[in-house]
Coordinates of C-alpha atoms in Angstrom, one line a residue:
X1 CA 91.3 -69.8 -55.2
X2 CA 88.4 -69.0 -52.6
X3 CA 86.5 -66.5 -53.9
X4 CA 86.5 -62.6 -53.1
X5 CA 84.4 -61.7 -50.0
X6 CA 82.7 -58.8 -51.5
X7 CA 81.6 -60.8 -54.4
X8 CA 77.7 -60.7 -55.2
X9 CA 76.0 -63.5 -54.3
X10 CA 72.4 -64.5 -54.6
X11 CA 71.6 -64.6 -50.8
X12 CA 72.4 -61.0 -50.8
X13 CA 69.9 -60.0 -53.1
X14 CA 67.7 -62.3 -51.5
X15 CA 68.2 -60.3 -48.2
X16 CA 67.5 -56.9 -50.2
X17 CA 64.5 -58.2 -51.4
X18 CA 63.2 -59.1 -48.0
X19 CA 64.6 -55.5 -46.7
X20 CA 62.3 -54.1 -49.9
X21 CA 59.1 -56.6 -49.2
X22 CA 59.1 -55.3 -45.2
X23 CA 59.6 -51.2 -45.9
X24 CA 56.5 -51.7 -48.2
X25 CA 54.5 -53.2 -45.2
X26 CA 55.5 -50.4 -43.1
X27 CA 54.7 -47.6 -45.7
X28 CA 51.2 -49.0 -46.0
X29 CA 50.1 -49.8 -42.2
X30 CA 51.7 -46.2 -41.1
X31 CA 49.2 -44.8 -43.5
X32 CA 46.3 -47.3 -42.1
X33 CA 47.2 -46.0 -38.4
X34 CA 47.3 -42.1 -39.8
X35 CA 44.0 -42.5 -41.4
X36 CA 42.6 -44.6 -38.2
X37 CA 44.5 -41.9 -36.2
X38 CA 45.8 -44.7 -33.9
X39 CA 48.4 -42.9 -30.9
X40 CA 48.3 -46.7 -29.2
X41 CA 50.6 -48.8 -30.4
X42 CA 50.9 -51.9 -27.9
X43 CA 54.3 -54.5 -28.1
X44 CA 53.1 -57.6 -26.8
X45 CA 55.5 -59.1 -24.0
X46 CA 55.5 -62.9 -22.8
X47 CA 52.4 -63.6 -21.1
X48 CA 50.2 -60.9 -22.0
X49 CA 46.8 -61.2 -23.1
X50 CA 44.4 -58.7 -24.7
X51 CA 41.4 -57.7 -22.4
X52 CA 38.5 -55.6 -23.7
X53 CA 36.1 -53.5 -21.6
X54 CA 32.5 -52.7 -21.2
X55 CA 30.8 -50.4 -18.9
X56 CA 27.9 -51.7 -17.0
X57 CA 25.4 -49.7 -14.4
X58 CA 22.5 -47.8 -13.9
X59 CA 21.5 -44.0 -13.9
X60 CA 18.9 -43.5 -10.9
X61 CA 15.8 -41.3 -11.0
X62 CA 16.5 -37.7 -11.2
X63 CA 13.3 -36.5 -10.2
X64 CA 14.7 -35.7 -6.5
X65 CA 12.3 -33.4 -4.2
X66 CA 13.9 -30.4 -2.5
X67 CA 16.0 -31.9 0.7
X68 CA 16.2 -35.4 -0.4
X69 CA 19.5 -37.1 -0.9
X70 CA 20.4 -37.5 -4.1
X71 CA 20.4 -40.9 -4.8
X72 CA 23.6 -42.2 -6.4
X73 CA 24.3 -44.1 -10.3
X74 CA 26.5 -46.4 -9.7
X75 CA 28.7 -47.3 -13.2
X76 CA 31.4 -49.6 -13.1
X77 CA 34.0 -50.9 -15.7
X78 CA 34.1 -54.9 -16.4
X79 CA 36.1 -57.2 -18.5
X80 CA 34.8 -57.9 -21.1
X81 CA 36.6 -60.5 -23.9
X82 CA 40.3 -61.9 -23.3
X83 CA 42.0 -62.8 -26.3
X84 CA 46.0 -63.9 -27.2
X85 CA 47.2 -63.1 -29.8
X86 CA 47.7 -65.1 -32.6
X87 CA 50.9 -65.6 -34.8
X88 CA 50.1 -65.6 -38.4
X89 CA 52.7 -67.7 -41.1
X90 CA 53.3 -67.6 -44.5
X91 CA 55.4 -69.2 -47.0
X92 CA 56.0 -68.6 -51.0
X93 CA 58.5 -71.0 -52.9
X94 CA 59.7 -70.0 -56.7
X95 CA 61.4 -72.5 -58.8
X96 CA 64.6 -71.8 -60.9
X97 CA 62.4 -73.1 -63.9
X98 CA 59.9 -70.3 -63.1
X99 CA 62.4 -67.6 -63.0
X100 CA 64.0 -68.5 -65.7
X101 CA 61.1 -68.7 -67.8
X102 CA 59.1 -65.5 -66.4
X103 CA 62.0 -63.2 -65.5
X104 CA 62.7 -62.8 -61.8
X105 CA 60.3 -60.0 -61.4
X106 CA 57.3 -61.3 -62.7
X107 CA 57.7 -64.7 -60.9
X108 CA 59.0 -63.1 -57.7
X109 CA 58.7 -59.4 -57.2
X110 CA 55.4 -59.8 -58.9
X111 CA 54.2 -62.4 -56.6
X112 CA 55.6 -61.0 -54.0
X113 CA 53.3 -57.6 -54.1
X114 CA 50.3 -60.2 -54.1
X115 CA 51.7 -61.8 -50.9
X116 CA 51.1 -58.5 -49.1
X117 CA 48.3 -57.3 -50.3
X118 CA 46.8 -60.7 -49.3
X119 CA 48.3 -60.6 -45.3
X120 CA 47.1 -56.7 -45.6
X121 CA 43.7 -58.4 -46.2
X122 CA 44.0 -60.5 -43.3
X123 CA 44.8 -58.3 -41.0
X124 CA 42.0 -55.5 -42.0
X125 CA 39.3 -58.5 -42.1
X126 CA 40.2 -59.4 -38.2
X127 CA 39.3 -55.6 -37.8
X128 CA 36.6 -55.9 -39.5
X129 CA 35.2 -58.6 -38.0
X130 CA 35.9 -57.4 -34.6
X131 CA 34.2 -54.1 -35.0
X132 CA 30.5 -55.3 -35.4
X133 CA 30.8 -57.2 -32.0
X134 CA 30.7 -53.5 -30.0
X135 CA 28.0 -53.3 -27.3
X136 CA 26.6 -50.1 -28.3
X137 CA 23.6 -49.3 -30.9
X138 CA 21.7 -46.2 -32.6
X139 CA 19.9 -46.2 -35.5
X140 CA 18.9 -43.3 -38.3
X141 CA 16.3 -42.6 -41.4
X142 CA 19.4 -43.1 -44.2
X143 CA 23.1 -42.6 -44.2
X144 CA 23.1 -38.6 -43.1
X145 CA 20.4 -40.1 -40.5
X146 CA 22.7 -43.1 -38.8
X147 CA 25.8 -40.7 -39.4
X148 CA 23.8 -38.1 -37.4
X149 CA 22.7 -40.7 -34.9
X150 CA 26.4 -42.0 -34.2
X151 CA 27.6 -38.4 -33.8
X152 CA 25.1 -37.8 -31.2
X153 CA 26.0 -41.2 -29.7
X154 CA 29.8 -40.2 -29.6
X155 CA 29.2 -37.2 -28.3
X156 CA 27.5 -38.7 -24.6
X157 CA 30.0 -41.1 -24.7
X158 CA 33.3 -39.4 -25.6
X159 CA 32.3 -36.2 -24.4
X160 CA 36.3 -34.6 -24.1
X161 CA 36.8 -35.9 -27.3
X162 CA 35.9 -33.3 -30.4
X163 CA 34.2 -34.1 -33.7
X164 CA 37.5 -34.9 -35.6
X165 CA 38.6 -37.8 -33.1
X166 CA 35.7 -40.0 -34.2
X167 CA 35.8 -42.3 -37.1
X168 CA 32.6 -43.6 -39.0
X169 CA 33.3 -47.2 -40.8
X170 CA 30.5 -47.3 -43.9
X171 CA 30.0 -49.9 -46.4
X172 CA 30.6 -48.8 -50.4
X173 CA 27.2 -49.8 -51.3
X174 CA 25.8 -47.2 -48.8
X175 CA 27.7 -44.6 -49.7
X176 CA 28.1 -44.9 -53.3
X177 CA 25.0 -42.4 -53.9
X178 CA 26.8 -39.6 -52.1
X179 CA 30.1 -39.7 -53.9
X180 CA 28.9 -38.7 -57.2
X181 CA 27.1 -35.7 -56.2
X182 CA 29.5 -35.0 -53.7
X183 CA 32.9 -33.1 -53.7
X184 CA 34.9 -35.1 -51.4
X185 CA 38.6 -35.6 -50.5
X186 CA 39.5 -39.0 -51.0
X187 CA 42.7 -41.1 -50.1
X188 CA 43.2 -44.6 -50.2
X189 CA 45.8 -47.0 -47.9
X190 CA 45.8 -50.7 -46.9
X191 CA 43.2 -51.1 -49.3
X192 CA 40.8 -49.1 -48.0
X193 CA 39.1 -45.3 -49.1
X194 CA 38.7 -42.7 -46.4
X195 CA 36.6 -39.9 -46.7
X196 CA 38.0 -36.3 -44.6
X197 CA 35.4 -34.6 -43.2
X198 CA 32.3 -36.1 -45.5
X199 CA 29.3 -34.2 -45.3
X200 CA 31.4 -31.0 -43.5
X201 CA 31.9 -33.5 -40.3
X202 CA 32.4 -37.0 -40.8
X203 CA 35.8 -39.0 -41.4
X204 CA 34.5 -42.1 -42.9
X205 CA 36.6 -45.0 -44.1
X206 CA 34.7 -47.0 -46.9
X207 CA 35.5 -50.6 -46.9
X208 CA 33.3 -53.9 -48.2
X209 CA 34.0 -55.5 -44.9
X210 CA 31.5 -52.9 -43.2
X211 CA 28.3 -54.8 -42.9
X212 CA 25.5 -53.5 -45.4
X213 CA 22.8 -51.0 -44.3
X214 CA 24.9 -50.2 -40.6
X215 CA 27.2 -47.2 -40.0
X216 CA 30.0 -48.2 -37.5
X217 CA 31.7 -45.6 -35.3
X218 CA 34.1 -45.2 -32.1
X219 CA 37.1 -42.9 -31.0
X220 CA 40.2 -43.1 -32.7
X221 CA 41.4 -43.5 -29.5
X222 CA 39.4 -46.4 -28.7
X223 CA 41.5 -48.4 -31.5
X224 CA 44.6 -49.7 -30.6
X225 CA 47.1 -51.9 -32.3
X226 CA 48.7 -55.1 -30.5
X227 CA 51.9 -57.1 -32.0
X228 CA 54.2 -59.0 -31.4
X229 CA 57.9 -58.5 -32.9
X230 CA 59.8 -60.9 -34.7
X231 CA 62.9 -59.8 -33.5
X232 CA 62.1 -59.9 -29.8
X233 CA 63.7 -61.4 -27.1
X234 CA 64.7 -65.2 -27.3
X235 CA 62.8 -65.3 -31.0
X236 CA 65.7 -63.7 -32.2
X237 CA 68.3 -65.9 -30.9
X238 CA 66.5 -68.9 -33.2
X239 CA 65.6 -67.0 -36.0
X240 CA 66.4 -64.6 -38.9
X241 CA 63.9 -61.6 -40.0
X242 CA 63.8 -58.4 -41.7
X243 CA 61.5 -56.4 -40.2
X244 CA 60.5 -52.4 -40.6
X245 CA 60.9 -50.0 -38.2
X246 CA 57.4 -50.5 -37.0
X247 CA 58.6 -53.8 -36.3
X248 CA 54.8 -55.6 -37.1
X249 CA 56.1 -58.1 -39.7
X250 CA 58.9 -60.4 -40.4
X251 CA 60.4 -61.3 -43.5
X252 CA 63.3 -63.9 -44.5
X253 CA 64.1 -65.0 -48.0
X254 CA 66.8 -67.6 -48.7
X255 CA 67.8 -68.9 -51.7
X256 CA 68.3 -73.0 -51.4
X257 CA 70.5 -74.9 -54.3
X258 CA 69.4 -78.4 -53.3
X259 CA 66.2 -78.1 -54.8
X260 CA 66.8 -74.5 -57.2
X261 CA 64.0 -72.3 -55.5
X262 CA 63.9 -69.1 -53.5
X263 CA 61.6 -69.3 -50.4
X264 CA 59.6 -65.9 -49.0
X265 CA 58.5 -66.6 -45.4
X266 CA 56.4 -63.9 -43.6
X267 CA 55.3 -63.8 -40.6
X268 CA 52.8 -61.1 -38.4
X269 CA 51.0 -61.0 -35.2
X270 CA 49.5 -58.0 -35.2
X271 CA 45.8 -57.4 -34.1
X272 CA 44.1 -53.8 -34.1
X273 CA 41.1 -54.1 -31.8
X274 CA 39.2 -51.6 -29.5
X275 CA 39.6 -51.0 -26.2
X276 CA 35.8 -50.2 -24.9
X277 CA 33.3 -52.3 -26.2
X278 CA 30.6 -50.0 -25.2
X279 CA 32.2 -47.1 -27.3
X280 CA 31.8 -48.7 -30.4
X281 CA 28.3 -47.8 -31.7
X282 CA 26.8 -50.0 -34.6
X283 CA 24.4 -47.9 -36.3
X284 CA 21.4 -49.3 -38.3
X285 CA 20.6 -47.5 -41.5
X286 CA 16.4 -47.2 -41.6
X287 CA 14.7 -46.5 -45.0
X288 CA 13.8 -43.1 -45.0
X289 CA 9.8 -43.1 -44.1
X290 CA 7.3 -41.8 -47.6
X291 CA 6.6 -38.7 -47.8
X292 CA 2.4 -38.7 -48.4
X293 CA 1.5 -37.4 -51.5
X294 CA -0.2 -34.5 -51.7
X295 CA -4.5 -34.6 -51.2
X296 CA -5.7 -33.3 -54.5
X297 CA -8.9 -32.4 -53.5
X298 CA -6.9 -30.1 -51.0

């Protein structure tokens, strides 16, 4: 007798788990792209590249006697890096010995929530290597100094842009002095803290991949975040993935009986980058000069 249709099977767990492994993703980068108050999100069609911008020119002498034509600054707007973007693959194989000896969650659900904290990680370290690459520079006597010298910085170069659309990347070991004399909201999402308004002005995201001693600061609407989705097009007609609604991952889990194992495979290319070189500032933090000790012989 063939048996019922509704029965529960193991691929349909498998499939639940893959629906739960994806809706986690999305809750965690929808918080990343609150707190980096991305607006730009970018679906990458076939063909498309990624091109990044910088502004080059000159301003001219503005010492111009009464009469004289004003002589004109010329600016234009070049491109600068061109990039593709790359797909990134993962795979995570549990053995029927392993389940039956740990219990499904540990040697599954367990493993999976390290799986995506790990592509988390990779995603926020291409961020985070990209962001010390922007063309633009300031420096400042400590971290209210450089945090100082970046607002000033944003403000000639994001003039229509108010105080609270600028973001300030610091490293913890820079900060950590401020924190515990300081009565600060803090939040934490894709593994990283974010500060609201630190200091009365600054929204400052904490993270070890901010280079030591430098303050790192642009427009939230400079950032932007490019993928790819896994259900797209063609792709689709091939292959089988979950995905959330933000559709930046794929996930497929089967469950194989010629070798006893359950396979994870995740997939992702998704890249957050910034679209104007120039307006990201990087922001060296100077040791505060001595103050000279007092003369006591006055």
């Amino acid at each position: 007798m063939p048996a019922d249709a509704n029965m529960q099977k193991a691929a349909d767990f498998a499939k639940v788990s893959a629906v739960d492994f994806a809706a986690r993703f999305e809750t965690n980068i929808n918080q990343l792209a609150e707190l980096l108050g991305i607006t730009r999100r970018i679906e990458k069609k076939p063909g498309q590249v990624v091109k990044t911008y910088k502004v080059t020119g000159k301003l001219e002498d503005g010492n111009v006697a009464e009469g004289e034509v004003i002589p004109l600054s010329k600016y234009k707007t070049e491109v600068g890096e061109i990039f593709e973007l790359k797909l990134k693959k993962w795979r995570k194989q549990t053995s029927y010995e392993a389940i039956n000896d740990k219990g499904y969650e540990q040697a599954v659900e367990d493993t999976d929530a390290k799986m995506l904290r790990d592509v988390q990680e990779s995603i926020r370290k291409d961020f985070f290597d990209f962001l010390p690459t922007g063309t633009g520079t300031a420096a400042g006597e400590g971290l209210q100094g450089a945090l100082a010298a970046c607002w000033t910085k944003n403000q000639v170069l994001w003039e229509d842009t108010d105080a609270s659309g600028y973001l300030y990347f610091v490293n913890p070991e820079d900060i950590g002095e401020y924190l515990a004399k300081k009565d600060v909201t803090v939040q934490t999402a894709f593994g990283m803290t974010y500060l609201e308004a630190f200091l009365g002005i600054y929204d400052v995201l904490v993270y070890t991949g901010v280079p030591k001693g430098k303050v790192i600061t642009t427009a939230k609407d400079n950032i932007i975040l490019y993928y790819t989705n896994p259900k797209n097009g063609d792709v689709a007609k091939a292959f089988e993935f979950v995905t959330d609604t933000t559709s930046l991952i794929g996930v497929h889990r089967t469950v194989d009986y010629d070798d006893l194992t359950t396979k994870t495979t995740v997939l992702t290319g998704s890249k957050l980058f910034a679209e104007v070189m120039d307006g990201i500032v990087v922001c060296a933090i100077e040791t505060p000069s001595a103050t000279p000790a007092p003369n006591p012989a006055g």
